[in-house]
mmCIF file of C-alpha atoms in Angstrom:
data_model
loop_
_atom_site.group_PDB
_atom_site.id
_atom_site.type_symbol
_atom_site.label_atom_id
_atom_site.label_comp_id
_atom_site.label_asym_id
_atom_site.label_seq_id
_atom_site.Cartn_x
_atom_site.Cartn_y
_atom_site.Cartn_z
ATOM 1 C CA UNK A 243 65.322 18.318 -36.623
ATOM 2 C CA UNK A 244 64.444 16.257 -39.641
ATOM 3 C CA UNK A 245 64.869 17.021 -43.285
ATOM 4 C CA UNK A 246 61.423 16.665 -45.169
ATOM 5 C CA UNK A 247 61.610 13.839 -47.138
ATOM 6 C CA UNK A 248 59.299 14.771 -50.436
ATOM 7 C CA UNK A 249 58.942 11.453 -51.493
ATOM 8 C CA UNK A 250 57.515 10.554 -48.445
ATOM 9 C CA UNK A 251 53.535 10.949 -48.900
ATOM 10 C CA UNK A 252 52.877 10.294 -45.314
ATOM 11 C CA UNK A 253 55.265 12.893 -43.899
ATOM 12 C CA UNK A 254 54.461 15.284 -46.508
ATOM 13 C CA UNK A 255 50.779 15.249 -45.945
ATOM 14 C CA UNK A 256 51.342 15.434 -41.985
ATOM 15 C CA UNK A 257 53.856 18.869 -42.525
ATOM 16 C CA UNK A 258 51.234 20.346 -44.566
ATOM 17 C CA UNK A 259 48.520 19.596 -42.385
ATOM 18 C CA UNK A 260 50.449 20.861 -39.755
ATOM 19 C CA UNK A 261 51.454 24.368 -41.671
ATOM 20 C CA UNK A 262 47.633 24.678 -42.466
ATOM 21 C CA UNK A 263 46.021 24.409 -39.261
ATOM 22 C CA UNK A 264 48.341 25.604 -36.792
ATOM 23 C CA UNK A 265 47.075 29.286 -35.675
ATOM 24 C CA UNK A 266 50.163 30.998 -36.933
ATOM 25 C CA UNK A 267 50.507 28.807 -40.456
ATOM 26 C CA UNK A 268 51.216 31.217 -43.621
ATOM 27 C CA UNK A 269 50.461 29.485 -46.821
ATOM 28 C CA UNK A 270 54.130 30.850 -47.633
ATOM 29 C CA UNK A 271 55.295 27.745 -45.448
ATOM 30 C CA UNK A 272 53.364 25.405 -47.182
ATOM 31 C CA UNK A 273 55.897 23.311 -49.536
ATOM 32 C CA UNK A 274 53.084 24.087 -52.370
ATOM 33 C CA UNK A 275 54.894 27.643 -52.281
ATOM 34 C CA UNK A 276 58.182 26.377 -53.026
ATOM 35 C CA UNK A 277 56.539 24.667 -56.107
ATOM 36 C CA UNK A 278 54.858 27.733 -57.599
ATOM 37 C CA UNK A 279 58.099 29.851 -56.885
ATOM 38 C CA UNK A 280 59.790 28.013 -59.841
ATOM 39 C CA UNK A 281 63.177 30.020 -59.863
ATOM 40 C CA UNK A 282 63.627 29.425 -56.184
ATOM 41 C CA UNK A 283 65.116 25.704 -54.574
ATOM 42 C CA UNK A 284 64.033 25.073 -51.185
ATOM 43 C CA UNK A 285 64.665 22.532 -48.176
ATOM 44 C CA UNK A 286 61.861 22.266 -45.307
ATOM 45 C CA UNK A 287 62.953 21.338 -41.926
ATOM 46 C CA UNK A 288 60.735 19.998 -38.969
ATOM 47 C CA UNK A 289 61.018 19.121 -35.679
ATOM 48 C CA UNK A 290 58.365 16.650 -33.383
ATOM 49 C CA UNK A 291 57.404 15.531 -30.078
ATOM 50 C CA UNK A 292 56.590 12.337 -29.119
ATOM 51 C CA UNK A 293 55.960 11.781 -33.060
ATOM 52 C CA UNK A 294 54.220 14.739 -33.912
ATOM 53 C CA UNK A 295 55.153 17.577 -35.781
ATOM 54 C CA UNK A 296 55.040 20.609 -33.306
ATOM 55 C CA UNK A 297 57.515 23.061 -35.518
ATOM 56 C CA UNK A 298 58.454 23.263 -39.368
ATOM 57 C CA UNK A 299 60.419 25.877 -40.920
ATOM 58 C CA UNK A 300 59.893 25.898 -45.095
ATOM 59 C CA UNK A 301 63.078 27.796 -47.058
ATOM 60 C CA UNK A 302 63.223 28.985 -50.023
ATOM 61 C CA UNK A 303 66.844 29.869 -51.787
ATOM 62 C CA UNK A 304 67.680 31.994 -54.451
ATOM 63 C CA UNK A 305 71.122 33.331 -55.603
ATOM 64 C CA UNK A 306 71.309 37.295 -54.220
ATOM 65 C CA UNK A 307 74.084 38.337 -54.856
ATOM 66 C CA UNK A 308 76.903 36.951 -57.628
ATOM 67 C CA UNK A 309 78.117 33.490 -56.421
ATOM 68 C CA UNK A 310 76.162 33.709 -53.065
ATOM 69 C CA UNK A 311 72.618 32.367 -51.705
ATOM 70 C CA UNK A 312 69.925 33.882 -49.628
ATOM 71 C CA UNK A 313 67.625 31.382 -48.000
ATOM 72 C CA UNK A 314 64.720 32.805 -47.024
ATOM 73 C CA UNK A 315 61.526 31.084 -44.605
ATOM 74 C CA UNK A 316 58.971 33.467 -45.736
ATOM 75 C CA UNK A 317 56.755 34.486 -43.135
ATOM 76 C CA UNK A 318 57.989 31.630 -41.229
ATOM 77 C CA UNK A 319 58.946 29.387 -39.436
ATOM 78 C CA UNK A 320 55.685 28.436 -37.945
ATOM 79 C CA UNK A 321 56.857 27.568 -34.276
ATOM 80 C CA UNK A 322 57.198 29.194 -30.819
ATOM 81 C CA UNK A 323 59.276 32.236 -31.965
ATOM 82 C CA UNK A 324 60.031 32.810 -28.345
ATOM 83 C CA UNK A 325 61.972 29.486 -28.235
ATOM 84 C CA UNK A 326 65.398 30.853 -30.062
ATOM 85 C CA UNK A 327 66.892 27.598 -28.998
ATOM 86 C CA UNK A 328 64.335 25.683 -31.067
ATOM 87 C CA UNK A 329 64.557 28.426 -33.834
ATOM 88 C CA UNK A 330 68.585 28.273 -34.158
ATOM 89 C CA UNK A 331 68.251 24.344 -34.221
ATOM 90 C CA UNK A 332 65.820 24.495 -37.314
ATOM 91 C CA UNK A 333 68.409 27.206 -39.149
ATOM 92 C CA UNK A 334 71.230 24.544 -38.178
ATOM 93 C CA UNK A 335 69.411 21.454 -39.629
ATOM 94 C CA UNK A 336 68.702 23.475 -43.080
ATOM 95 C CA UNK A 337 72.106 25.309 -43.158
ATOM 96 C CA UNK A 338 73.426 21.515 -43.177
ATOM 97 C CA UNK A 339 71.318 20.653 -46.168
ATOM 98 C CA UNK A 340 72.234 23.866 -48.035
ATOM 99 C CA UNK A 341 75.444 24.577 -50.534
ATOM 100 C CA UNK A 342 78.125 26.083 -48.482
ATOM 101 C CA UNK A 343 77.837 29.122 -50.470
ATOM 102 C CA UNK A 344 74.902 30.574 -48.637
ATOM 103 C CA UNK A 345 75.643 34.202 -47.421
ATOM 104 C CA UNK A 346 72.369 34.328 -45.349
ATOM 105 C CA UNK A 347 69.540 32.513 -43.470
ATOM 106 C CA UNK A 348 66.498 35.459 -43.356
ATOM 107 C CA UNK A 349 62.953 34.955 -41.499
ATOM 108 C CA UNK A 350 60.510 37.184 -41.062
ATOM 109 C CA UNK A 351 57.708 36.226 -39.051
ATOM 110 C CA UNK A 352 54.161 37.275 -38.427
ATOM 111 C CA UNK A 353 54.463 38.292 -34.818
ATOM 112 C CA UNK A 354 54.009 41.377 -33.368
ATOM 113 C CA UNK A 355 57.508 43.901 -32.822
ATOM 114 C CA UNK A 356 58.210 44.351 -29.337
ATOM 115 C CA UNK A 357 61.495 45.873 -27.763
ATOM 116 C CA UNK A 358 61.746 42.567 -25.843
ATOM 117 C CA UNK A 359 61.566 40.263 -28.613
ATOM 118 C CA UNK A 360 64.150 42.193 -30.733
ATOM 119 C CA UNK A 361 66.690 41.958 -28.003
ATOM 120 C CA UNK A 362 66.261 38.649 -27.370
ATOM 121 C CA UNK A 363 67.598 37.902 -31.071
ATOM 122 C CA UNK A 364 70.154 40.339 -31.087
ATOM 123 C CA UNK A 365 71.359 38.993 -27.908
ATOM 124 C CA UNK A 366 71.021 35.313 -29.923
ATOM 125 C CA UNK A 367 73.459 36.611 -32.276
ATOM 126 C CA UNK A 368 71.091 37.554 -34.805
ATOM 127 C CA UNK A 369 70.752 40.885 -36.939
ATOM 128 C CA UNK A 370 67.325 42.534 -36.994
ATOM 129 C CA UNK A 371 65.627 44.804 -39.627
ATOM 130 C CA UNK A 372 62.945 46.600 -38.658
ATOM 131 C CA UNK A 373 62.083 50.416 -36.673
ATOM 132 C CA UNK A 374 65.473 51.109 -38.652
ATOM 133 C CA UNK A 375 63.698 50.603 -42.008
ATOM 134 C CA UNK A 376 61.707 53.449 -43.315
ATOM 135 C CA UNK A 377 60.269 52.713 -46.365
ATOM 136 C CA UNK A 378 57.618 50.110 -47.090
ATOM 137 C CA UNK A 379 59.533 47.885 -49.373
ATOM 138 C CA UNK A 380 62.910 48.147 -47.804
ATOM 139 C CA UNK A 381 62.056 44.556 -46.239
ATOM 140 C CA UNK A 382 61.128 41.580 -48.356
ATOM 141 C CA UNK A 383 57.239 42.035 -47.027
ATOM 142 C CA UNK A 384 55.704 44.937 -45.571
ATOM 143 C CA UNK A 385 56.566 45.130 -41.560
ATOM 144 C CA UNK A 386 52.990 47.400 -41.282
ATOM 145 C CA UNK A 387 50.199 45.955 -42.085
ATOM 146 C CA UNK A 388 46.312 46.562 -41.681
ATOM 147 C CA UNK A 389 44.528 43.482 -40.031
ATOM 148 C CA UNK A 390 41.269 43.353 -39.092
ATOM 149 C CA UNK A 391 39.969 41.047 -35.912
ATOM 150 C CA UNK A 392 37.255 39.401 -35.894
ATOM 151 C CA UNK A 393 37.475 38.447 -31.812
ATOM 152 C CA UNK A 394 37.058 42.644 -31.029
ATOM 153 C CA UNK A 395 40.513 43.667 -30.311
ATOM 154 C CA UNK A 396 40.772 47.562 -30.132
ATOM 155 C CA UNK A 397 38.786 50.871 -28.712
ATOM 156 C CA UNK A 398 35.340 50.302 -29.002
ATOM 157 C CA UNK A 399 35.634 47.265 -31.167
ATOM 158 C CA UNK A 400 33.459 44.325 -30.137
ATOM 159 C CA UNK A 401 33.192 40.893 -30.782
ATOM 160 C CA UNK A 402 32.320 39.896 -34.939
ATOM 161 C CA UNK A 403 29.893 36.953 -35.030
ATOM 162 C CA UNK A 404 27.766 37.889 -38.105
ATOM 163 C CA UNK A 405 27.160 39.855 -41.002
ATOM 164 C CA UNK A 406 25.414 42.744 -39.149
ATOM 165 C CA UNK A 407 28.488 43.222 -37.095
ATOM 166 C CA UNK A 408 30.620 43.048 -39.505
ATOM 167 C CA UNK A 409 29.121 46.153 -41.223
ATOM 168 C CA UNK A 410 28.493 47.684 -38.264
ATOM 169 C CA UNK A 411 32.865 47.238 -37.559
ATOM 170 C CA UNK A 412 33.248 49.111 -40.939
ATOM 171 C CA UNK A 413 33.497 53.136 -41.336
ATOM 172 C CA UNK A 414 29.890 54.753 -41.922
ATOM 173 C CA UNK A 415 30.973 55.985 -45.414
ATOM 174 C CA UNK A 416 32.324 52.837 -46.153
ATOM 175 C CA UNK A 417 28.948 50.994 -45.224
ATOM 176 C CA UNK A 418 27.370 53.472 -47.412
ATOM 177 C CA UNK A 419 29.971 52.353 -50.611
ATOM 178 C CA UNK A 420 29.256 49.002 -50.070
ATOM 179 C CA UNK A 421 25.419 49.288 -50.119
ATOM 180 C CA UNK A 422 26.088 51.306 -53.208
ATOM 181 C CA UNK A 423 27.563 49.006 -54.831
ATOM 182 C CA UNK A 424 24.964 46.337 -54.404
ATOM 183 C CA UNK A 425 21.764 49.234 -55.266
ATOM 184 C CA UNK A 426 23.940 49.564 -58.420
ATOM 185 C CA UNK A 427 23.620 45.842 -59.568
ATOM 186 C CA UNK A 428 27.452 44.571 -58.307
ATOM 187 C CA UNK A 429 27.476 41.087 -57.962
ATOM 188 C CA UNK A 430 30.044 38.791 -56.653
ATOM 189 C CA UNK A 431 31.163 35.407 -57.410
ATOM 190 C CA UNK A 432 34.001 33.362 -56.294
ATOM 191 C CA UNK A 433 35.740 30.643 -57.562
ATOM 192 C CA UNK A 434 39.360 28.432 -58.063
ATOM 193 C CA UNK A 435 38.943 27.847 -61.590
ATOM 194 C CA UNK A 436 41.380 28.736 -64.595
ATOM 195 C CA UNK A 437 38.848 31.483 -65.845
ATOM 196 C CA UNK A 438 38.890 33.278 -62.415
ATOM 197 C CA UNK A 439 42.437 33.670 -62.109
ATOM 198 C CA UNK A 440 42.500 34.828 -66.199
ATOM 199 C CA UNK A 441 39.595 37.546 -65.134
ATOM 200 C CA UNK A 442 41.264 38.410 -61.816
ATOM 201 C CA UNK A 443 44.644 38.953 -63.827
ATOM 202 C CA UNK A 444 43.203 41.364 -66.560
ATOM 203 C CA UNK A 445 41.562 43.355 -63.658
ATOM 204 C CA UNK A 446 45.128 43.199 -61.693
ATOM 205 C CA UNK A 447 46.976 44.120 -64.936
ATOM 206 C CA UNK A 448 44.758 47.426 -65.428
ATOM 207 C CA UNK A 449 45.151 48.726 -62.035
ATOM 208 C CA UNK A 450 49.054 48.256 -62.372
ATOM 209 C CA UNK A 451 49.210 50.110 -65.453
ATOM 210 C CA UNK A 452 47.025 52.799 -64.269
ATOM 211 C CA UNK A 453 49.041 52.997 -61.032
ATOM 212 C CA UNK A 454 52.657 52.616 -63.107
ATOM 213 C CA UNK A 455 54.168 49.790 -61.189
ATOM 214 C CA UNK A 456 54.859 46.295 -62.624
ATOM 215 C CA UNK A 457 52.879 43.052 -61.939
ATOM 216 C CA UNK A 458 53.512 39.263 -62.024
ATOM 217 C CA UNK A 459 52.917 37.439 -65.178
ATOM 218 C CA UNK A 460 50.194 35.781 -66.138
ATOM 219 C CA UNK A 461 52.171 31.860 -65.676
ATOM 220 C CA UNK A 462 52.647 32.841 -62.112
ATOM 221 C CA UNK A 463 48.968 32.956 -60.869
ATOM 222 C CA UNK A 464 48.048 29.913 -63.578
ATOM 223 C CA UNK A 465 50.716 27.990 -61.344
ATOM 224 C CA UNK A 466 49.307 29.156 -58.255
ATOM 225 C CA UNK A 467 45.683 28.038 -59.333
ATOM 226 C CA UNK A 468 47.031 24.725 -60.449
ATOM 227 C CA UNK A 469 48.674 24.085 -57.283
ATOM 228 C CA UNK A 470 45.923 25.085 -54.868
ATOM 229 C CA UNK A 471 42.302 24.401 -56.799
ATOM 230 C CA UNK A 472 39.933 22.308 -54.691
ATOM 231 C CA UNK A 473 41.864 22.845 -51.807
ATOM 232 C CA UNK A 474 39.414 24.927 -50.069
ATOM 233 C CA UNK A 475 42.607 27.534 -49.043
ATOM 234 C CA UNK A 476 42.548 29.776 -52.008
ATOM 235 C CA UNK A 477 39.328 31.744 -53.792
ATOM 236 C CA UNK A 478 39.142 34.176 -55.963
ATOM 237 C CA UNK A 479 36.545 36.764 -55.792
ATOM 238 C CA UNK A 480 35.362 38.510 -59.075
ATOM 239 C CA UNK A 481 32.880 41.436 -59.144
ATOM 240 C CA UNK A 482 30.420 41.870 -61.906
ATOM 241 C CA UNK A 483 28.295 44.724 -63.410
ATOM 242 C CA UNK A 484 26.229 44.590 -66.279
ATOM 243 C CA UNK A 485 27.891 41.144 -67.707
ATOM 244 C CA UNK A 486 31.552 42.536 -67.271
ATOM 245 C CA UNK A 487 34.038 42.030 -64.182
ATOM 246 C CA UNK A 488 35.001 45.253 -62.922
ATOM 247 C CA UNK A 489 37.408 44.209 -60.039
ATOM 248 C CA UNK A 490 38.462 40.832 -58.378
ATOM 249 C CA UNK A 491 40.633 39.721 -55.178
ATOM 250 C CA UNK A 492 42.436 37.137 -53.922
ATOM 251 C CA UNK A 493 43.207 35.246 -50.643
ATOM 252 C CA UNK A 494 43.835 32.176 -48.928
ATOM 253 C CA UNK A 495 42.783 30.833 -45.739
ATOM 254 C CA UNK A 496 45.724 29.248 -43.802
ATOM 255 C CA UNK A 497 45.646 29.167 -40.080
ATOM 256 C CA UNK A 498 43.754 31.422 -38.143
ATOM 257 C CA UNK A 499 43.406 33.882 -40.657
ATOM 258 C CA UNK A 500 42.850 35.278 -44.471
ATOM 259 C CA UNK A 501 45.308 36.702 -46.000
ATOM 260 C CA UNK A 502 44.124 38.989 -48.865
ATOM 261 C CA UNK A 503 46.838 38.805 -51.464
ATOM 262 C CA UNK A 504 46.445 40.550 -54.853
ATOM 263 C CA UNK A 505 43.604 42.561 -56.232
ATOM 264 C CA UNK A 506 42.696 44.804 -59.397
ATOM 265 C CA UNK A 507 40.066 47.015 -60.628
ATOM 266 C CA UNK A 508 38.978 49.054 -63.640
ATOM 267 C CA UNK A 509 39.132 52.705 -63.079
ATOM 268 C CA UNK A 510 36.314 53.683 -65.201
ATOM 269 C CA UNK A 511 33.804 51.629 -63.212
ATOM 270 C CA UNK A 512 34.959 53.204 -59.695
ATOM 271 C CA UNK A 513 31.942 55.061 -58.821
ATOM 272 C CA UNK A 514 30.231 51.464 -58.651
ATOM 273 C CA UNK A 515 32.864 50.618 -55.285
ATOM 274 C CA UNK A 516 33.358 47.261 -56.675
ATOM 275 C CA UNK A 517 36.784 46.878 -54.816
ATOM 276 C CA UNK A 518 34.803 47.377 -51.505
ATOM 277 C CA UNK A 519 32.459 45.219 -52.060
ATOM 278 C CA UNK A 520 34.492 42.434 -52.761
ATOM 279 C CA UNK A 521 36.369 43.061 -49.483
ATOM 280 C CA UNK A 522 33.046 42.789 -47.723
ATOM 281 C CA UNK A 523 32.664 38.812 -48.715
ATOM 282 C CA UNK A 524 35.803 38.134 -48.561
ATOM 283 C CA UNK A 525 35.607 39.395 -44.950
ATOM 284 C CA UNK A 526 32.311 37.531 -44.856
ATOM 285 C CA UNK A 527 34.439 34.254 -46.330
ATOM 286 C CA UNK A 528 36.590 34.684 -42.770
ATOM 287 C CA UNK A 529 34.104 35.118 -41.024
ATOM 288 C CA UNK A 530 32.067 31.574 -42.280
ATOM 289 C CA UNK A 531 35.428 29.717 -41.203
ATOM 290 C CA UNK A 532 35.865 31.227 -37.990
ATOM 291 C CA UNK A 533 39.479 33.023 -38.642
ATOM 292 C CA UNK A 534 40.586 35.544 -35.640
ATOM 293 C CA UNK A 535 42.368 37.940 -38.455
ATOM 294 C CA UNK A 536 41.754 39.267 -41.781
ATOM 295 C CA UNK A 537 45.171 40.553 -43.202
ATOM 296 C CA UNK A 538 44.708 43.229 -45.648
ATOM 297 C CA UNK A 539 48.203 43.384 -46.637
ATOM 298 C CA UNK A 540 51.303 46.006 -46.213
ATOM 299 C CA UNK A 541 50.788 49.656 -45.985
ATOM 300 C CA UNK A 542 53.932 51.779 -46.392
ATOM 301 C CA UNK A 543 52.619 54.257 -43.094
ATOM 302 C CA UNK A 544 49.999 54.235 -40.408
ATOM 303 C CA UNK A 545 48.408 57.525 -41.738
ATOM 304 C CA UNK A 546 45.752 58.189 -44.341
ATOM 305 C CA UNK A 547 48.337 60.247 -46.371
ATOM 306 C CA UNK A 548 49.142 56.351 -47.336
ATOM 307 C CA UNK A 549 46.567 55.419 -49.971
ATOM 308 C CA UNK A 550 46.837 52.128 -49.144
ATOM 309 C CA UNK A 551 46.238 52.744 -45.903
ATOM 310 C CA UNK A 552 43.616 55.035 -46.128
ATOM 311 C CA UNK A 553 41.645 52.053 -48.491
ATOM 312 C CA UNK A 554 42.116 49.597 -46.162
ATOM 313 C CA UNK A 555 41.682 51.174 -42.588
ATOM 314 C CA UNK A 556 38.196 52.312 -43.426
ATOM 315 C CA UNK A 557 36.987 48.609 -43.101
ATOM 316 C CA UNK A 558 39.780 47.873 -39.254
ATOM 317 C CA UNK A 559 39.835 51.660 -38.075
ATOM 318 C CA UNK A 560 38.914 50.016 -34.519
ATOM 319 C CA UNK A 561 41.696 47.692 -34.847
ATOM 320 C CA UNK A 562 45.237 48.125 -33.392
ATOM 321 C CA UNK A 563 47.980 48.518 -36.160
ATOM 322 C CA UNK A 564 49.814 45.409 -37.194
ATOM 323 C CA UNK A 565 53.326 45.944 -36.861
ATOM 324 C CA UNK A 566 55.727 42.354 -36.991
ATOM 325 C CA UNK A 567 59.060 42.231 -35.748
ATOM 326 C CA UNK A 568 60.303 42.468 -39.586
ATOM 327 C CA UNK A 569 63.435 40.124 -40.822
ATOM 328 C CA UNK A 570 65.742 38.303 -38.608
ATOM 329 C CA UNK A 571 69.075 37.094 -39.726
ATOM 330 C CA UNK A 572 71.635 35.063 -39.362
ATOM 331 C CA UNK A 573 74.631 36.280 -41.303
ATOM 332 C CA UNK A 574 76.924 33.542 -42.536
ATOM 333 C CA UNK A 575 79.137 35.429 -44.702
ATOM 334 C CA UNK A 576 79.563 39.228 -43.663
ATOM 335 C CA UNK A 577 80.916 40.365 -46.920
ATOM 336 C CA UNK A 578 77.872 38.718 -48.563
ATOM 337 C CA UNK A 579 75.607 40.091 -46.527
ATOM 338 C CA UNK A 580 76.730 44.022 -46.496
ATOM 339 C CA UNK A 581 76.798 43.536 -50.501
ATOM 340 C CA UNK A 582 73.365 42.407 -50.416
ATOM 341 C CA UNK A 583 72.098 45.624 -48.229
ATOM 342 C CA UNK A 584 73.592 47.596 -50.735
ATOM 343 C CA UNK A 585 70.541 47.339 -53.051
ATOM 344 C CA UNK A 586 68.320 49.006 -50.101
ATOM 345 C CA UNK A 587 70.348 51.681 -49.002
#
């Protein structure tokens, strides 16, 4: 196990290449994510076999209870999660490089939940937070996601190899909504410029206000744009109607998936179905790249009473539910851990 030297550009490039191309690579494991999270510190650990990186763990740290630090490998590590000994070695190496006041080392890899995997980590000394957490925001990352699988998983699903097959994967009403959007004159553009980000941000703020929820500041998105512009891993999609941007979406292309991360829309243009048209175009992006999965992001429950699920499920109603293992916690300081969990009670 080795700590990544950020001054060694050759090794940093190899680390990033592994994260970006490994099937289970995640944008949150790219060192650029550490640069985006300006209020977090970071450490990056990797493992090599025969001189080639075959596992990485990008760790961000922040003071989460007074005087004590949370170490968090968001959606990581990028490694064989079944190899618990390897994972523990990565954690040990990271902890040796971190301050002594770390109270918790947390991972939440994007792997399917199973009783067997959960028990494997419990037996290895971890504490796990998954099925006992009933609220969507009871974990740092939602455990339940809607995912479209281009390879045709799920009852009645067929592999998706072209745009016609993609459209047929959707519910009939959704197909009509998407076609209606284009008949109404909605057009979709994509890019990674500052202007694209600013236009998206305006729709994102409007949507947040309509739903009475908080939102990230503009500076966060401007930093994101500066870090990923030109990489081909990041796109902003915008829906235009009569010369105005009326909806937007933002996604990342890492590993074998597209991760749809942020979106926004103006309620007054709702009848034109622009968000559905944006999703269709973003799904076509994943198809063009030969991706296996399109992750629509988190939901509360796999039930149409959940508004997020209701919208996302129309694109992926054939597809099996994506319920991830949740949080795998290596507790360093039990009292600090108890204090930290109080905020989720």
